[in-house]
Structure formats: structure tokens, C-alpha cells
Coordinates of C-alpha atoms in Angstrom, one line a residue:
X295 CA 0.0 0.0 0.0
X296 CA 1.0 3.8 -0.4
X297 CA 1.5 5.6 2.5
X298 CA -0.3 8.6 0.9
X299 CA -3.2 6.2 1.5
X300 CA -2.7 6.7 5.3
X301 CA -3.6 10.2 5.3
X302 CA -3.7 12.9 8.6
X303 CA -3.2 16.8 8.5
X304 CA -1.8 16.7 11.6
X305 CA 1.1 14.6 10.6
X306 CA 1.2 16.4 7.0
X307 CA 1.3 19.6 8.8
X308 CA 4.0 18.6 11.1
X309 CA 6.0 16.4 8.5
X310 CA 6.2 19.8 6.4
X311 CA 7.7 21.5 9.1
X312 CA 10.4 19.2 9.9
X313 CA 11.6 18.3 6.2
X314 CA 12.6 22.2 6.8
X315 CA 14.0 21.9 10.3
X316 CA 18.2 22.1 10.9
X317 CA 19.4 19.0 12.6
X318 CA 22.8 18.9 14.1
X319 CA 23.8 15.7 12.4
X320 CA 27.8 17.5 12.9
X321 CA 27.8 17.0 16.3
X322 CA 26.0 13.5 16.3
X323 CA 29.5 12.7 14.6
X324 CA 32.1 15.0 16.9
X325 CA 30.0 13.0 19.7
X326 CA 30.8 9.7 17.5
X327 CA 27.0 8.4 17.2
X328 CA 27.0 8.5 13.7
X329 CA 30.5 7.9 11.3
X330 CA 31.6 10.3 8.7
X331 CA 30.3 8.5 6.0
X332 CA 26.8 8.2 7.6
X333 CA 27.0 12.1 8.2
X334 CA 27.9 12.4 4.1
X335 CA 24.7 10.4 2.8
X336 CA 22.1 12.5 5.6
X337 CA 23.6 15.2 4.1
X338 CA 23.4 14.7 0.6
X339 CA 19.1 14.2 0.9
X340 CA 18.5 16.1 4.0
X341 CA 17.1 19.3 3.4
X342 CA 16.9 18.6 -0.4
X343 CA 14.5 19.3 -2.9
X344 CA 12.4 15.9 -4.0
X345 CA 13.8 15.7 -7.0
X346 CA 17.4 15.5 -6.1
X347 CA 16.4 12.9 -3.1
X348 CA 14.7 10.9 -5.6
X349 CA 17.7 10.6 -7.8
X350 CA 20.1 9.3 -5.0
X351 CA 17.6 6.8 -4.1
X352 CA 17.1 5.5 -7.3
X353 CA 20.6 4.4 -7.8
X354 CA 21.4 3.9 -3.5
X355 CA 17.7 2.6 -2.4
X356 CA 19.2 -0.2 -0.5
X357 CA 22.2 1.9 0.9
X358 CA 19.4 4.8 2.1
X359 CA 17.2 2.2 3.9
X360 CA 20.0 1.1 5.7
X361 CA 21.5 4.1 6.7
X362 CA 17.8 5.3 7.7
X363 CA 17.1 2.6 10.0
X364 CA 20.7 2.2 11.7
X365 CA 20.7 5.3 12.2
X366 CA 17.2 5.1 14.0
X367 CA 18.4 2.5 16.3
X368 CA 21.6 4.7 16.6
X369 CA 20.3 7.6 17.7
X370 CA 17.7 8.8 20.9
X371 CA 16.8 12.6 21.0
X372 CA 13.7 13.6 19.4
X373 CA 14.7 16.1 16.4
X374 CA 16.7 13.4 14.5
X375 CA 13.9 10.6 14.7
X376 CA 11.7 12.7 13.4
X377 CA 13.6 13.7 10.6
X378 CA 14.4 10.5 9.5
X379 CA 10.9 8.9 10.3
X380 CA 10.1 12.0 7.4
X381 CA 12.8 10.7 5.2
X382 CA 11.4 7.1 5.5
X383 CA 7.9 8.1 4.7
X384 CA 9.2 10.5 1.7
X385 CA 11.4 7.7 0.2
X386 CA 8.2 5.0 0.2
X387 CA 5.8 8.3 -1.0
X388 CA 4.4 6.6 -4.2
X389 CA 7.3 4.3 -4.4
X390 CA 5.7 0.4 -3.0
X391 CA 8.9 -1.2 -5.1
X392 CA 11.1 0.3 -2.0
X393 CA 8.9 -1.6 0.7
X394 CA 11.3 -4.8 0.1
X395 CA 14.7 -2.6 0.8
X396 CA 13.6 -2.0 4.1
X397 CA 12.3 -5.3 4.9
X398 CA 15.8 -6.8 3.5
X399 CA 17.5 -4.6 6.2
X400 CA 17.2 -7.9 8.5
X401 CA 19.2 -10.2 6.5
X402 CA 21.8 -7.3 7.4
X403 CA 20.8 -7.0 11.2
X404 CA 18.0 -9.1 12.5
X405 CA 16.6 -5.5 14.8
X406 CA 15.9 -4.1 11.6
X407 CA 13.1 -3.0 10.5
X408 CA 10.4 -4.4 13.0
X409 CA 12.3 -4.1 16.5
X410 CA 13.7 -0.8 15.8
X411 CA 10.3 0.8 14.7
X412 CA 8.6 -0.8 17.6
X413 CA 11.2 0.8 19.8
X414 CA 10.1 4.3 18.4
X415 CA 6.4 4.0 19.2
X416 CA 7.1 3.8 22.5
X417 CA 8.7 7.2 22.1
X418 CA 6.7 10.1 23.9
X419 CA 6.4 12.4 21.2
X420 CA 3.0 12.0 19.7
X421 CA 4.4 12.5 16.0
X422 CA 7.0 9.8 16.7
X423 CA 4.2 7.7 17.8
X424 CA 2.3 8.3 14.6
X425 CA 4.8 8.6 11.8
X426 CA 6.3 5.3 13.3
X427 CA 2.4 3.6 13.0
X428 CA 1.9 5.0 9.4
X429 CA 5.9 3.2 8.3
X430 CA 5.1 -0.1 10.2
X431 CA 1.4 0.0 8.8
X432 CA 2.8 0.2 5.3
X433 CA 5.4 -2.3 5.4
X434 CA 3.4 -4.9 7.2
X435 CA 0.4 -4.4 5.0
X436 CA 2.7 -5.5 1.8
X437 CA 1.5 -9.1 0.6
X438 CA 5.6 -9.7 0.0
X439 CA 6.3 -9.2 3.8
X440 CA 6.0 -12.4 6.0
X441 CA 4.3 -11.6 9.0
X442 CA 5.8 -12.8 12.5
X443 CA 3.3 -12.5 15.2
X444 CA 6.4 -11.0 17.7
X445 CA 6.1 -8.3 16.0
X446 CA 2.8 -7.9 14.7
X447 CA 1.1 -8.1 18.6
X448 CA 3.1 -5.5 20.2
X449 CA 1.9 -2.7 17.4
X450 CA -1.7 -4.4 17.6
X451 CA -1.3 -3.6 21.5
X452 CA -0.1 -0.1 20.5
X453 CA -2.9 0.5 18.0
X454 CA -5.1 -0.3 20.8
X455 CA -4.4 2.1 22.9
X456 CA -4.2 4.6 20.3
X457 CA -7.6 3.5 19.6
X458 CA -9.7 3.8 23.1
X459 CA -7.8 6.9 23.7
X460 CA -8.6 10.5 24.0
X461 CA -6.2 11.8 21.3
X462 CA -8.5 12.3 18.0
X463 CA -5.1 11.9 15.6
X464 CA -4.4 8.6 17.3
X465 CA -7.3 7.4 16.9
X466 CA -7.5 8.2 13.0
X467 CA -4.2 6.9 12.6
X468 CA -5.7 3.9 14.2
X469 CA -8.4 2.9 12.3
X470 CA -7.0 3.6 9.2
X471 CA -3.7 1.4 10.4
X472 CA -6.4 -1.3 10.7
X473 CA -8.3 -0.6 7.8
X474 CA -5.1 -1.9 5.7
X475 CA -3.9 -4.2 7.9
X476 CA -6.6 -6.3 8.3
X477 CA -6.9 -6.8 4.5
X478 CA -4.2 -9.5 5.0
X479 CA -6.5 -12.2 6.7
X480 CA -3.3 -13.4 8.9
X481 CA -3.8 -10.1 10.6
X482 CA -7.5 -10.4 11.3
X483 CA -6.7 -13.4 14.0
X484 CA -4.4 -11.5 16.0
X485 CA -6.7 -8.2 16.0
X486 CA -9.3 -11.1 17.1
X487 CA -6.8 -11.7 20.1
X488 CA -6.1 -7.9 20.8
X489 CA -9.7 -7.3 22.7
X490 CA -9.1 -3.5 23.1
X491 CA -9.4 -2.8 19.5
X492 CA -12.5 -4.4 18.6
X493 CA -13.5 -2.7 22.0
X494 CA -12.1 0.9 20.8
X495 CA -14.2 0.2 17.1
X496 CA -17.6 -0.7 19.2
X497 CA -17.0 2.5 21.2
X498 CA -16.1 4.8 17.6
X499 CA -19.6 3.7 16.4
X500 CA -21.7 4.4 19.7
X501 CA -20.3 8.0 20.4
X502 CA -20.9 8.4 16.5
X503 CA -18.0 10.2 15.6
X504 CA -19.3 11.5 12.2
X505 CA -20.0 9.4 9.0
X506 CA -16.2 8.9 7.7
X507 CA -14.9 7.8 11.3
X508 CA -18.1 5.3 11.6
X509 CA -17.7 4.5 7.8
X510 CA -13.9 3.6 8.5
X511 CA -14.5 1.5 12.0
X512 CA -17.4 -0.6 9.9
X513 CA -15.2 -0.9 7.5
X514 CA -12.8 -2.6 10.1
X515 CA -15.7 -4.7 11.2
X516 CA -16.5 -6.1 7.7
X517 CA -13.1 -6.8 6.9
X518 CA -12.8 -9.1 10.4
X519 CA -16.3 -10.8 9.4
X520 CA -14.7 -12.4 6.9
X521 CA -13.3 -15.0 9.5
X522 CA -16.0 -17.5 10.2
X523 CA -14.4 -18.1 14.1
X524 CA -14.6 -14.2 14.3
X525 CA -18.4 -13.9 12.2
X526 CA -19.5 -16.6 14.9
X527 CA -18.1 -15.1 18.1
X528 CA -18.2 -11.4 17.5
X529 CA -21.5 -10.3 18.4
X530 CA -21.7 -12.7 21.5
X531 CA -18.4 -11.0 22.3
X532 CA -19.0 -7.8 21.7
X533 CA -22.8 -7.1 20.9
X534 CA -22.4 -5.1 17.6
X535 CA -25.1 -6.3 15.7
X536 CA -27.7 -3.5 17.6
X537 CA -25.1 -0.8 17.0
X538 CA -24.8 -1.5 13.6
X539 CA -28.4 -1.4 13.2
X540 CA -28.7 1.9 14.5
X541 CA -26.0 3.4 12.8
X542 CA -27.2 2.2 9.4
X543 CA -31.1 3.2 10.5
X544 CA -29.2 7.1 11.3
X545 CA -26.8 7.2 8.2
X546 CA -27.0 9.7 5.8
X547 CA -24.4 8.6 3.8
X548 CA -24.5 5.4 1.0
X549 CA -21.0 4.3 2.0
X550 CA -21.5 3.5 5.5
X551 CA -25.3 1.4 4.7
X552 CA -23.1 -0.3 1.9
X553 CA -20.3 -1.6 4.3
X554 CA -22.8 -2.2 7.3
X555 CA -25.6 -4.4 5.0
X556 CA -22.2 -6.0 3.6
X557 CA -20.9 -7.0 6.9
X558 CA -24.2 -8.4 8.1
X559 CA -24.8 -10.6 5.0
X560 CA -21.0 -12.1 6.2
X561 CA -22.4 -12.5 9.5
X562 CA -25.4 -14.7 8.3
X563 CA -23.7 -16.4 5.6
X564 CA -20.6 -17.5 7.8
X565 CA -22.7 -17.7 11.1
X566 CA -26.4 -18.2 11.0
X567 CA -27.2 -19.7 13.9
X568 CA -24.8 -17.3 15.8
X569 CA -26.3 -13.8 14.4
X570 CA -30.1 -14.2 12.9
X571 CA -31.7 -13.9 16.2
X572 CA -30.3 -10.9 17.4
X573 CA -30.4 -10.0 14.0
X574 CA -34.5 -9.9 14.5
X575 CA -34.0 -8.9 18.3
X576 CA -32.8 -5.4 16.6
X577 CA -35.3 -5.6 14.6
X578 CA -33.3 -5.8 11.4
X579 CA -35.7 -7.3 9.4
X580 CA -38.0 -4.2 8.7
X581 CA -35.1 -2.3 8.1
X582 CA -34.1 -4.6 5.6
X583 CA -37.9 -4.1 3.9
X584 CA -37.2 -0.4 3.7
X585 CA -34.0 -0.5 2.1
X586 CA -35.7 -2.8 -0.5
X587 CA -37.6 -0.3 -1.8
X588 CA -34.9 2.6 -1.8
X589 CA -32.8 3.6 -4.8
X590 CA -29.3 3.1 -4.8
X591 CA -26.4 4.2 -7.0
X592 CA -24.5 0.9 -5.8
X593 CA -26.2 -2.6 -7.1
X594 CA -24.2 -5.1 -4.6
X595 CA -26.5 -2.8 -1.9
X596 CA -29.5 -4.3 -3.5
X597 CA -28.1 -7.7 -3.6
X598 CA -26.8 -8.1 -0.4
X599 CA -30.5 -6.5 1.1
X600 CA -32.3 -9.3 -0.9
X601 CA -30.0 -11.7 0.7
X602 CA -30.5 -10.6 4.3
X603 CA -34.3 -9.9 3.6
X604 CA -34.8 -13.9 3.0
X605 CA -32.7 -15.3 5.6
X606 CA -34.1 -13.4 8.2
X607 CA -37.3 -13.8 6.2
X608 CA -37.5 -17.5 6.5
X609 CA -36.2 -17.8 10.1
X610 CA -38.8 -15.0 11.2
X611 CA -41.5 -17.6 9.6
X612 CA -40.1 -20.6 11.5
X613 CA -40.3 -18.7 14.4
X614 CA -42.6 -20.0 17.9
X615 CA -43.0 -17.7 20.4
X616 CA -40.9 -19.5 22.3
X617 CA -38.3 -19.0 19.3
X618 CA -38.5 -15.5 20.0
X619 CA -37.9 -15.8 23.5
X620 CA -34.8 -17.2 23.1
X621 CA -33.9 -15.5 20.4
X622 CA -34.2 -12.4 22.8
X623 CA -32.5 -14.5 25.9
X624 CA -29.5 -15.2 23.2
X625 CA -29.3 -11.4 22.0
X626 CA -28.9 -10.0 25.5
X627 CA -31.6 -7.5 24.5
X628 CA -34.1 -8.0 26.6
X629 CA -37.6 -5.4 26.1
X630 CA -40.8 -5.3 26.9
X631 CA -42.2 -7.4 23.9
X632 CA -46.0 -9.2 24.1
X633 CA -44.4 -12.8 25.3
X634 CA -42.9 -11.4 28.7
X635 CA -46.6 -10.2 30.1
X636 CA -48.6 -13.0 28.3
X637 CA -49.8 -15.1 31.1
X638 CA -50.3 -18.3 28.5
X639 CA -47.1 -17.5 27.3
X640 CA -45.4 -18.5 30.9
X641 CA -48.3 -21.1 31.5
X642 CA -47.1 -23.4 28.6
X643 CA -43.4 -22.1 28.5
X644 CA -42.2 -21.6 31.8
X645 CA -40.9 -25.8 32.4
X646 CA -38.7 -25.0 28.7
X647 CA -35.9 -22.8 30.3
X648 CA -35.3 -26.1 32.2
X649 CA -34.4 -27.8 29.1
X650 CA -30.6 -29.5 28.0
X651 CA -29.5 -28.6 32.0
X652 CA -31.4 -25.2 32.5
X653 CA -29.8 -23.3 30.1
X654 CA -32.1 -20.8 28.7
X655 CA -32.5 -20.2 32.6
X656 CA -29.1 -20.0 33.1
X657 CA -28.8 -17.7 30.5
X658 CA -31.3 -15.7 31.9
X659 CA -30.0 -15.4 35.0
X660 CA -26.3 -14.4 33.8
X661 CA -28.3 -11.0 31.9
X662 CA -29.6 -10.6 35.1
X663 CA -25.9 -10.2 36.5
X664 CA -24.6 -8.5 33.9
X665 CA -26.6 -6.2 32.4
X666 CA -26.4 -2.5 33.3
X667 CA -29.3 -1.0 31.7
X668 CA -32.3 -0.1 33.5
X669 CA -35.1 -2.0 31.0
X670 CA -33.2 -5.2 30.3
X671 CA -32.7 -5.5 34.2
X672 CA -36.4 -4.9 34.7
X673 CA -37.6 -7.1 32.2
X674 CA -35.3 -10.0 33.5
X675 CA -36.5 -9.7 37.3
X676 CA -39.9 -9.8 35.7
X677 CA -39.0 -12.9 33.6
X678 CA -37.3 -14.6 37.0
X679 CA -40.9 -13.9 38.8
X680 CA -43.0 -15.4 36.0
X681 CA -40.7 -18.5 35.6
X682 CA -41.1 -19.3 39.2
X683 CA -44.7 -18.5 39.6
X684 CA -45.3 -20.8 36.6
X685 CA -42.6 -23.8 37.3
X686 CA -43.5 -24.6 41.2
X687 CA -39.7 -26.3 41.8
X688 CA -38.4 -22.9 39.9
X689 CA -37.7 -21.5 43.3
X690 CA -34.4 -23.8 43.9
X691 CA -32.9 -23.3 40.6
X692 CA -33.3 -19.6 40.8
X693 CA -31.4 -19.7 44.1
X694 CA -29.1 -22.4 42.9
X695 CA -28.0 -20.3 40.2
X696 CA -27.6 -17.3 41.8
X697 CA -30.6 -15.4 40.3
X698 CA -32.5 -14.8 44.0
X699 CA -29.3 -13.1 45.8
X700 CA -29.2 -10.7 42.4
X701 CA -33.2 -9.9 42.2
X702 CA -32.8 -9.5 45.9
X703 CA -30.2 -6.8 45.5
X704 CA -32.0 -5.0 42.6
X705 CA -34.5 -3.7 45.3
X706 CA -32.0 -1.1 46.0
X707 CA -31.2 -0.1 42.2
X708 CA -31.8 3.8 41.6
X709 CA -33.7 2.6 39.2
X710 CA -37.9 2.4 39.9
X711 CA -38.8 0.5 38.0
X712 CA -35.9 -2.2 38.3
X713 CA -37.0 -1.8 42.1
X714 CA -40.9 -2.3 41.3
X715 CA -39.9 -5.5 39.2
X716 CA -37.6 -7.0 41.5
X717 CA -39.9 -6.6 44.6
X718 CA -42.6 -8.4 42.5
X719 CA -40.2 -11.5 41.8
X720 CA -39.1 -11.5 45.3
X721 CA -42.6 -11.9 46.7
X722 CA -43.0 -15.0 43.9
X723 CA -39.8 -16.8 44.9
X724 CA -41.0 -16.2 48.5
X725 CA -44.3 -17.3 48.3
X726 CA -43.9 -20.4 46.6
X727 CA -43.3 -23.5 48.6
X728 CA -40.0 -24.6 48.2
X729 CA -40.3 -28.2 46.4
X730 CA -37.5 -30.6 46.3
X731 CA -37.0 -32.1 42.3

């Protein structure tokens, strides 16, 4: 990839400044951290005009990517890592044929390129940080470089934190690090083991950072959903599938439906049985009606809305009500739908959350514990009541499993109606006689 592709005004801006900015390469020699032949070459591109830089490099590529990155692991103060960081980026500006002279520097020192790069990110200058990310982004995302995890993590680690942190040029480095890498599909396994980044992208699309920064972390999102261990584990992981729904309902722009609808008909086609029913939890399905009849200036839109319209289509037909309760008990979504208050409903379903060892009242119980918002928690302390007003040995397994202590506490929640809720299933599971299985 070009590294004009990985584009930030901040680091243009800065990059600009220092191509013009005197470093004292003399007295790196009179100090002896650089040799007089080392101070010659600097000299003969630093502070040059392109032209004359891109001469020398076209008949002393190899020679300049050595003397760049030794010179980077040579040297500590700021001012000369930023200038040659510049020189790096300048030299592979448009130029992808010079991406294997600086992956070659290792069969002349194994630290070269990966170790002394990662070395730099840890720097404390935010440029540093950032210039470094853009070079190892563009010479990891080349098909010709092999990949070694060693080095690969500790960047994905970096890019993390770049990612969930409050610096806004970190963060768009960040995504846009990821939107390359993760084009190579030995990348998307390791992002898969680097949680904070698939956290960070979550977050991006919630605070709804504007259509190109959503747009860019979907993007991310698709790409990963091309996995089929990551297309069946990422929405139990990570709950995306509602957030993607309501940031394609709110979009304005084509791009970001595109890359949304796209990544959902991955999600089906590589994990049905993992995504379909929160797929109809969040309500996809009329969504997916509506976008049916809209015009678009893209035809794979169309296709891939067709595709999601009749498989959710034909499992919303299949569907019981009981279906749907799971379906719901599986999404994490819990709302106030008909089956919660339908006294039939708990009358002929209520002994089914017992089924293959509890686990649809296990499951139950564990969104009790875990959620934090106020309607899900309701909604499960009403669910608890109904289960043990309806299943008259429901009372042991509630307690068994934890679910009592937890309803019990939610009668202090600042939340009233969690309180109201709760107090109503504690007078069920206190009430009913307790009856051995």
C-alpha cells in the first residue's frame, strides 16, 4: 500500500515543518553516534528538494534504507527521529517497489526494520508515535512481507491504545492502520486476540463520531467478518449487531449502509445460527424491507439487502413464540415485547428454560448479573418472577443459580422500575413452597 493512503493533517502539517527543520547531524559525529560516512549520505538528501532525493535513491535505495534505520536505532533525541521517520515516509511516498529494501534490512541485522520501529512507538512524542504507525502499517500491510506474530502483537497492542484513547489523531491513525492491515487475513486473528481494539471500534460507532470515522471502524468490522471463528463469536463477544443497526437506521451517507448491510450478510452467511436472532431482536428485518424499496447508485446494496431480507425472512417464519424468547435471551436484549406479560405464554413455556440442563434459565439469570441498563434488568427480574410462579420447583434453581441473591439486590437499584420488578419477583420466589426435584 501507499502511504499517501494513510492520510492525517496533523502529521502532513508537522511532516512539512520538519523536512525544513536544521538538525545537528555534525555534532552527532564529533559526539561519535554516527561515522563520517553516515553524516555524508544525511547530508546529501536532507534538506533537499524531491527531485534530487529521488535521484540518490534510485541508484542507492538499498544503501538509504540502511542508513535510515541504523541510524534510528543509533540515535535517541527527538529532532533526529523525526527527521528520519520524514525521510522514510518521503522515500516510500508513491514508491511500493522500496517496501522490500527496508524489509531486507534484516538479513543485514535481524533488529531491523520491526524491532527498531517498535522501539520508536514507544517514544513520547505524539508525531513519533504516529509517523512510526503509518511506516510499520505500510510495510506490514505489503503481501511480500512475512508476517511474524512477535512483531505484529506488540503494534496491535499499541494501536489499541491509540484507539480507546482521547487523542483524536491517534485514533484516526488507528483505524486507518487497521483498515489496511486487516486486509491480509493473517492479521485479522491476531486483532481477534487484541480485545481493546475491537473494543475501541464498538465505542467509535456508539459515540458516533461522524459518517467517515463510523464508515472507516465498519469498514474494520467487515473486513474481520470475513473469518467465520470471528463472524461466529463477535456479536456474543462484543454485541455489535444493535449498534450497527442503529447506525445504518441514522446514516445519511450510502458508504456507510453499503459496508454495514455487507458486513451483516457475512455475518449470516458464515454464522447463521450465531447472528439471525439478534439480528431480528434489533429488529433488522423491517429495516431490511425499507432498504428494499430505496434507490441506490450501488447494485451489490440491493443484492446483499435481498440476501438478508430472505434469511431473516424465512427464520422469522419458523419462528414460535418461544423462538423468540430465546432468540431475545441469546441477543442480550431484553424489552418489553408481548411474550414477557402474556400469562399463556409462561403457562405453557415456563418448564422450557429447564431444558438441556437449564440453560435458557441460566442464561437468563447471567443478563440478570450482567446487564447494566435499567429495561433489560427490569424485564429480567420480571421474567425470574414469571418462571417461578409458573414452574413450582423454579424456586431452587433460581437460588441455585444465583438469580434470588441478584433480584434480591436489585431492590435497592436507583432505578424504579428495576425496584418495582424485583420486589414483585421476590414476593414470587418467597411465596412459593420450596419443592424438592
Amino acid at each position: 500500500m501507499s502511504v499517501s493512503l494513510l492520510s492525517n493533517a496533523y502529521l502532513d502539517e508537522n511532516s512539512a515543518k520538519i523536512r525544513q527543520k536544521l538538525v545537528p547531524w555534525e555534532g552527532y559525529q564529533r559526539a561519535e553516534l554516527i561515522t563520517l560516512d553516515e553524516l555524508a549520505r544525511i547530508k546529501k538528501v536532507e534538506r533537499q528538494p524531491r527531485s534530487k532525493v529521488e535521484s540518490v535513491l534510485l541508484s542507492e535505495g538499498r544503501t538509504y534504507a540502511l542508513l535510515y534505520l541504523n541510524l534510528l536505532k543509533k540515535l535517541q533525541r527527538i529532532d533526529p527521529i523525526q527527521c528520519l521517520l520524514v525521510l522514510i515516509t518521503d522515500a516510500l511516498t508513491d514508491h511500493e517497489e522500496r517496501i522490500p529494501l527496508f524489509i531486507k534490512a534484516s538479513e543485514t541485522d535481524a533488529e531491523l526494520p520491526f524491532s527498531v520501529l517498535l522501539r520508536c512507538l514507544e517514544s513520547q512524542d505524539e508525531f513519533i508515535q504516529l509517523k512510526t504507525a503509518q511506516i510499520l502499517t505500510v510495510l506490514m500491510s505489503a503481501e511480500s512481507t512475512p508476517l511474524n506474530s512477535q512483531d505484529l502483537r506488540p503494534f496491535l497492542t499499541t494501536l489499541a491504545t491509540f484507539i480507546q484513547g482521547p487523542s483524536a489523531n491517534k485514533r484516526d491513525i488507528a483505524v486507518q492502520c487497521l483498515e489496511s492491515l486487516l486486509l491480509r487475513p493473517t492479521c485479522r486473528r491476531e486483532v481477534w486476540k487484541t480485545p481493546g481494539i475491537i473494543n475501541g471500534l464498538s465505542e467509535i460507532l456508539k459515540r458516533n463520531l461522524g459518517p467517515q470515522m463510523s464508515y472507516q471502524a465498519a469498514f474494520c468490522l467487515w473486513l474481520l467478518s470475513f473469518d467465520a471463528e470471528i463472524a461466529a463469536n463477535i456479536n456474543k463477544k462484543y454485541d455489535i449487531i444493535p449498534t450497527l443497526v442503529e447506525i445504518a437506521q441514522n446514516a445519511v451517507k450510502e458508504k456507510v449502509i453499503r459496508v454495514i448491510v455487507a458486513t451483516f450478510r457475512n455475518l449470516v452467511s458464515k454464522a447463521p445460527a450465531a447472528n439471525l436472532p439478534a439480528m431480528l431482536v434489533s429488529h433488522l428485518l423491517p429495516f431490511v424491507k425499507n432498504l428494499a424499496t430505496r434507490k441506490w447508485s450501488d447494485e451489490d446494496i440491493l443484492e446483499d439487502v435481498k440476501y438478508l431480507k430472505d434469511e431473516l425472512n424465512t427464520r422469522f417464519e419458523s419462528l414460535t413464540t418461544y423462538d423468540e424468547y430465546t432468540s431475545e435471551l441469546a441477543s442480550g436484549h431484553l424489552s418489553w415485547t408481548p411474550v414477557h406479560e402474556s400469562d399463556d405464554f409462561w403457562k405453557e413455556n415456563a418448564v422450557k428454560l429447564n431444558e438441556k440442563n437449564h440453560e435458557q434459565l441460566r442464561i437468563l439469570i447471567k443478563i440478570l448479573q450482567e446487564s447494566t441498563d435499567p429495561v433489560v434488568l427490569a424485564v429480567a427480574a420480571h421474567d425470574i418472577g414469571q418462571y417461578v410462579k409458573h414452574y413450582e420447583r423454579g424456586k431452587k434453581y433460581v437460588t441455585e443459580f444465583g438469580g434470588k441473591a441478584k433480584v434480591m439486590e436489585l431492590m435497592t437499584h436507583p432505578n424504579s422500575d428495576v425496584r418495582y420488578r424485583a420486589l414483585l419477583s421476590v414476593q414470587q420466589l418467597v411465596s412459593q413452597p420450596w419443592i424438592s426435584a
